[in-house]
Tab-separated table of C-alpha atoms in Angstrom:
chain	number	residue	atom	x	y	z
J	78	MET	CA	-82.369	-24.630	-57.187
J	79	ARG	CA	-82.810	-27.625	-59.384
J	80	LEU	CA	-86.393	-28.641	-60.258
J	81	VAL	CA	-86.814	-32.099	-61.452
J	82	ILE	CA	-90.515	-33.703	-62.706
J	83	ALA	CA	-90.366	-37.365	-62.966
J	84	ARG	CA	-92.082	-40.455	-62.515
J	85	CYS	CA	-90.154	-42.238	-59.707
J	86	SER	CA	-89.870	-44.920	-56.838
J	87	VAL	CA	-87.887	-43.485	-53.932
J	88	ASP	CA	-86.640	-45.687	-50.902
J	89	TYR	CA	-85.226	-44.662	-47.507
J	90	ALA	CA	-82.763	-46.721	-45.380
J	91	GLY	CA	-81.648	-45.196	-42.091
J	92	ARG	CA	-82.906	-45.413	-38.626
J	93	LEU	CA	-86.368	-47.350	-40.456
J	94	THR	CA	-87.225	-48.421	-43.740
J	95	ALA	CA	-89.494	-46.723	-46.289
J	96	HIS	CA	-90.919	-47.314	-49.986
J	97	LEU	CA	-92.813	-45.005	-52.143
J	98	PRO	CA	-93.957	-46.582	-54.881
J	99	SER	CA	-93.376	-45.217	-58.529
J	100	ALA	CA	-95.501	-42.304	-59.444
J	101	PRO	CA	-94.987	-38.587	-60.680
J	102	ARG	CA	-93.482	-36.219	-58.164
J	103	LEU	CA	-91.188	-33.012	-57.914
J	104	ILE	CA	-88.275	-33.235	-56.772
J	105	LEU	CA	-85.942	-30.191	-55.101
J	106	VAL	CA	-82.116	-29.831	-55.053
J	107	LYS	CA	-81.350	-26.779	-52.787
J	108	ALA	CA	-78.165	-24.996	-52.993
J	109	ASP	CA	-77.867	-25.986	-49.571
J	110	GLY	CA	-77.278	-29.523	-50.648
J	111	SER	CA	-80.848	-30.878	-49.397
J	112	VAL	CA	-82.783	-33.034	-51.346
J	113	SER	CA	-86.664	-33.429	-51.225
J	114	VAL	CA	-89.522	-35.494	-52.888
J	115	HIS	CA	-92.809	-33.726	-53.010
J	116	ALA	CA	-96.407	-34.760	-54.423
J	117	ASP	CA	-99.029	-32.496	-55.814
J	118	ASP	CA	-100.737	-31.989	-52.237
J	119	ARG	CA	-99.599	-32.071	-48.755
J	120	ALA	CA	-98.639	-27.868	-48.788
J	121	TYR	CA	-95.089	-27.863	-48.668
J	122	LYS	CA	-94.304	-30.754	-46.403
J	123	PRO	CA	-92.324	-33.220	-48.426
J	124	LEU	CA	-92.949	-37.196	-48.831
J	125	ASN	CA	-89.647	-37.906	-48.112
J	126	TRP	CA	-86.108	-35.560	-47.770
J	127	MET	CA	-82.594	-35.394	-46.619
J	128	SER	CA	-81.134	-32.125	-44.768
J	129	PRO	CA	-77.930	-30.875	-45.220
J	130	PRO	CA	-74.913	-31.958	-45.289
J	131	CYS	CA	-75.369	-34.696	-47.599
J	132	THR	CA	-74.202	-35.805	-50.818
J	133	LEU	CA	-75.989	-36.643	-53.737
J	134	LYS	CA	-74.443	-39.275	-56.907
J	135	GLU	CA	-76.211	-40.241	-60.137
J	136	GLY	CA	-75.409	-43.513	-61.352
J	137	GLU	CA	-77.338	-45.893	-63.709
J	138	GLU	CA	-79.216	-49.604	-62.887
J	139	ASP	CA	-79.866	-51.297	-65.394
J	140	GLY	CA	-80.423	-48.616	-67.967
J	141	VAL	CA	-82.212	-46.566	-65.223
J	142	ASN	CA	-80.851	-43.605	-64.015
J	143	VAL	CA	-80.881	-44.112	-60.208
J	144	TRP	CA	-79.753	-40.786	-57.394
J	145	THR	CA	-78.365	-41.971	-54.331
J	146	VAL	CA	-78.343	-39.158	-51.286
J	147	VAL	CA	-76.083	-40.154	-48.382
J	148	ASN	CA	-76.164	-37.920	-45.142
J	149	LYS	CA	-73.391	-37.612	-43.063
J	150	SER	CA	-74.907	-40.550	-40.835
J	151	GLY	CA	-74.666	-43.096	-43.722
J	152	GLU	CA	-78.731	-43.055	-44.127
J	153	LYS	CA	-79.855	-43.268	-47.883
J	154	LEU	CA	-82.017	-41.979	-49.807
J	155	ILE	CA	-82.867	-43.986	-53.350
J	156	ILE	CA	-84.528	-42.073	-55.991
J	157	THR	CA	-85.221	-44.185	-59.012
J	158	MET	CA	-86.237	-42.363	-62.465
J	159	GLU	CA	-88.412	-44.093	-64.844
J	160	GLU	CA	-88.916	-41.008	-66.516
J	161	VAL	CA	-88.249	-37.874	-66.177
J	162	LEU	CA	-90.477	-35.282	-67.319
J	163	HIS	CA	-88.799	-31.942	-66.119
J	164	ASP	CA	-85.462	-30.879	-65.332
J	165	SER	CA	-84.198	-27.142	-64.836
J	166	SER	CA	-81.703	-25.472	-62.756
J	167	HIS	CA	-82.379	-21.895	-61.662
J	168	GLU	CA	-79.728	-19.242	-59.863
J	169	LEU	CA	-82.115	-17.457	-56.815
J	170	GLY	CA	-79.623	-16.002	-55.079
J	171	VAL	CA	-79.437	-14.871	-51.490
J	172	ASP	CA	-82.582	-14.897	-49.924
J	173	PRO	CA	-83.496	-11.282	-47.672
J	174	GLY	CA	-85.298	-13.688	-45.042
J	175	LEU	CA	-89.201	-12.942	-43.558
J	176	ILE	CA	-89.431	-9.659	-42.789
J	177	LYS	CA	-90.588	-9.060	-39.469
J	178	ASP	CA	-94.230	-6.726	-39.114
J	179	GLY	CA	-94.655	-3.998	-36.246
J	180	VAL	CA	-95.417	-6.318	-33.516
J	181	GLU	CA	-92.753	-8.892	-34.634
J	182	ALA	CA	-89.621	-6.196	-34.511
J	183	HIS	CA	-90.550	-4.312	-31.323
J	184	LEU	CA	-91.523	-7.773	-29.621
J	185	GLN	CA	-87.495	-8.840	-30.867
J	186	GLU	CA	-86.381	-4.916	-29.333
J	187	LEU	CA	-88.622	-5.592	-26.299
J	188	LEU	CA	-87.156	-9.565	-25.598
J	189	ALA	CA	-83.471	-8.517	-26.636
J	190	ASP	CA	-83.565	-5.290	-23.751
J	191	ARG	CA	-85.221	-7.619	-21.173
J	192	MET	CA	-83.454	-11.148	-21.424
J	193	GLU	CA	-84.414	-11.861	-17.948
J	194	THR	CA	-87.797	-12.323	-19.174
J	195	LEU	CA	-86.855	-15.658	-20.200
J	196	GLY	CA	-84.920	-16.389	-16.832
J	197	GLU	CA	-82.588	-14.757	-14.445
J	198	GLY	CA	-78.974	-14.711	-15.578
J	199	TRP	CA	-79.983	-14.695	-19.923
J	200	THR	CA	-77.942	-12.552	-21.747
J	201	LEU	CA	-78.086	-11.171	-25.116
J	202	VAL	CA	-75.479	-11.739	-27.560
J	203	ARG	CA	-76.829	-9.943	-30.859
J	204	ARG	CA	-80.031	-9.507	-32.626
J	205	GLU	CA	-80.304	-10.508	-35.855
J	206	TYR	CA	-77.496	-12.839	-35.800
J	207	PRO	CA	-75.931	-13.393	-39.641
J	208	THR	CA	-76.731	-17.268	-40.844
J	209	ALA	CA	-75.996	-18.141	-44.552
J	210	ILE	CA	-80.185	-18.428	-44.932
J	211	GLY	CA	-80.757	-15.347	-42.990
J	212	PRO	CA	-80.714	-13.642	-39.977
J	213	VAL	CA	-81.844	-15.054	-36.385
J	214	ASP	CA	-84.018	-13.213	-34.206
J	215	ILE	CA	-81.936	-13.254	-31.115
J	216	LEU	CA	-78.907	-15.337	-30.107
J	217	CYS	CA	-78.612	-15.403	-26.693
J	218	ARG	CA	-76.822	-17.260	-23.756
J	219	ASP	CA	-78.350	-19.150	-20.513
J	220	ALA	CA	-77.825	-18.440	-17.110
J	221	GLU	CA	-75.443	-22.030	-17.703
J	222	GLY	CA	-73.506	-20.053	-20.515
J	223	ALA	CA	-74.995	-22.481	-23.393
J	224	THR	CA	-75.832	-20.824	-26.812
J	225	VAL	CA	-79.880	-20.285	-27.272
J	226	ALA	CA	-81.275	-19.303	-30.496
J	227	ILE	CA	-84.866	-17.532	-30.446
J	228	GLU	CA	-87.006	-17.027	-32.971
J	229	ILE	CA	-90.168	-14.796	-32.582
J	230	LYS	CA	-93.129	-14.444	-33.846
J	231	ARG	CA	-96.992	-12.804	-33.841
J	232	ARG	CA	-98.524	-16.500	-34.246
J	233	GLY	CA	-96.507	-19.222	-33.916
J	234	GLU	CA	-97.545	-21.999	-36.444
J	235	ILE	CA	-94.959	-24.916	-38.436
J	236	ASP	CA	-93.478	-22.951	-40.298
J	237	GLY	CA	-91.739	-20.807	-38.203
J	238	VAL	CA	-90.557	-23.606	-36.198
J	239	GLU	CA	-88.935	-25.258	-39.771
J	240	GLN	CA	-87.867	-21.878	-39.859
J	241	LEU	CA	-85.632	-22.277	-36.622
J	242	THR	CA	-84.801	-25.952	-37.291
J	243	ARG	CA	-82.731	-24.929	-40.176
J	244	TYR	CA	-80.968	-21.886	-38.344
J	245	LEU	CA	-79.971	-24.993	-35.427
J	246	GLU	CA	-78.711	-27.082	-38.123
J	247	LEU	CA	-75.906	-23.962	-39.083
J	248	LEU	CA	-75.556	-22.620	-36.009
J	249	ASN	CA	-74.402	-26.180	-34.497
J	250	ARG	CA	-72.054	-26.205	-37.202
J	251	ASP	CA	-69.761	-23.871	-35.701
J	252	PRO	CA	-67.868	-24.616	-32.912
J	253	ARG	CA	-67.299	-21.763	-31.001
J	254	LEU	CA	-71.639	-21.919	-30.562
J	255	ALA	CA	-72.583	-25.569	-30.407
J	256	PRO	CA	-74.086	-26.813	-28.918
J	257	VAL	CA	-77.312	-24.386	-29.905
J	258	ARG	CA	-80.644	-25.253	-28.353
J	259	GLY	CA	-83.641	-23.186	-29.673
J	260	VAL	CA	-86.836	-21.294	-28.598
J	261	PHE	CA	-89.615	-20.496	-30.688
J	262	ALA	CA	-91.431	-17.277	-29.113
J	263	ALA	CA	-94.498	-16.039	-29.942
J	264	GLN	CA	-98.060	-14.244	-28.970
J	265	GLU	CA	-99.856	-17.369	-29.543
J	266	ILE	CA	-98.498	-20.781	-30.550
J	267	LYS	CA	-100.470	-23.173	-32.694
J	268	PRO	CA	-101.101	-26.954	-31.236
J	269	GLN	CA	-99.448	-28.207	-34.061
J	270	ALA	CA	-96.248	-25.843	-33.912
J	271	ARG	CA	-95.987	-27.173	-30.186
J	272	VAL	CA	-95.865	-30.711	-30.635
J	273	LEU	CA	-92.889	-30.153	-34.161
J	274	ALA	CA	-91.177	-27.829	-31.581
J	275	THR	CA	-91.059	-30.249	-28.931
J	276	ASP	CA	-90.354	-33.172	-30.931
J	277	ARG	CA	-87.445	-31.769	-32.066
J	278	GLY	CA	-86.115	-30.506	-28.608
J	279	ILE	CA	-87.158	-26.619	-29.270
J	280	ASP	CA	-88.558	-24.812	-25.897
J	281	CYS	CA	-92.018	-22.707	-26.562
J	282	VAL	CA	-92.056	-19.645	-24.869
J	283	VAL	CA	-95.541	-17.640	-25.124
J	284	LEU	CA	-94.922	-13.624	-25.092
J	285	ASP	CA	-97.387	-11.017	-23.642
J	286	TYR	CA	-96.946	-8.153	-25.823
J	287	ASP	CA	-99.114	-5.959	-23.411
J	288	ALA	CA	-96.891	-6.921	-20.344
J	289	LEU	CA	-93.695	-6.778	-22.140
J	290	ARG	CA	-94.242	-3.131	-23.250
J	291	GLY	CA	-95.581	-2.281	-19.771
J	292	ILE	CA	-91.890	-3.743	-18.291
J	293	GLU	CA	-90.513	-1.442	-21.113
J	294	ASP	CA	-92.394	1.896	-19.697
J	295	ASP	CA	-91.570	1.030	-15.901
J	296	LYS	CA	-87.803	1.531	-17.046
J	297	LEU	CA	-88.363	4.412	-18.618
J	298	ARG	CA	-90.316	5.880	-16.191
J	299	LEU	CA	-88.116	8.393	-13.687
J	300	PHE	CA	-90.587	8.383	-10.553
């Protein structure tokens, strides 16, 4: 990961145009090729960003360092560096991903064992399906045979939707799986997370843990 703190202005040109006037900002360049521009607020959410796959070219215009980031659709993020205050690179290695707590792990196990909970004809492909950025909780197919990636949380918040979005971006590059749609499943889904998921074409499912455990108990009962 490369971290740059610089006084810069940012221009985005694509489906719409946007301009960030000059100010000190943090720029992150990640190993997956993504570039994001952050202010010293807004928690984790960047002011502007370009998701992979994209290319970054550094050059000069009138003696000023200019970064041009272009994605596969031809959209551009142009960062004009007026003053670089810090520039460093760090090797983070492979991230182990989020570790599920007991409830989330059990929800995953129960849902994988009872895919019909999501609909008749749904079938499991694999639990913990591996990707370059961590395992997808459940990869399955719906009644029409389409591939579905499921992210399971005890409490569904925005960061879980972001995590599933990253998985979907990777999975949809695999021609054996694409197109892949997403399902965000949790015992409770926050309104903001639901809005974001809907905007990104991700379905939301509220899981009843007690009911799933009851299904499991019925399955094991012999009489």
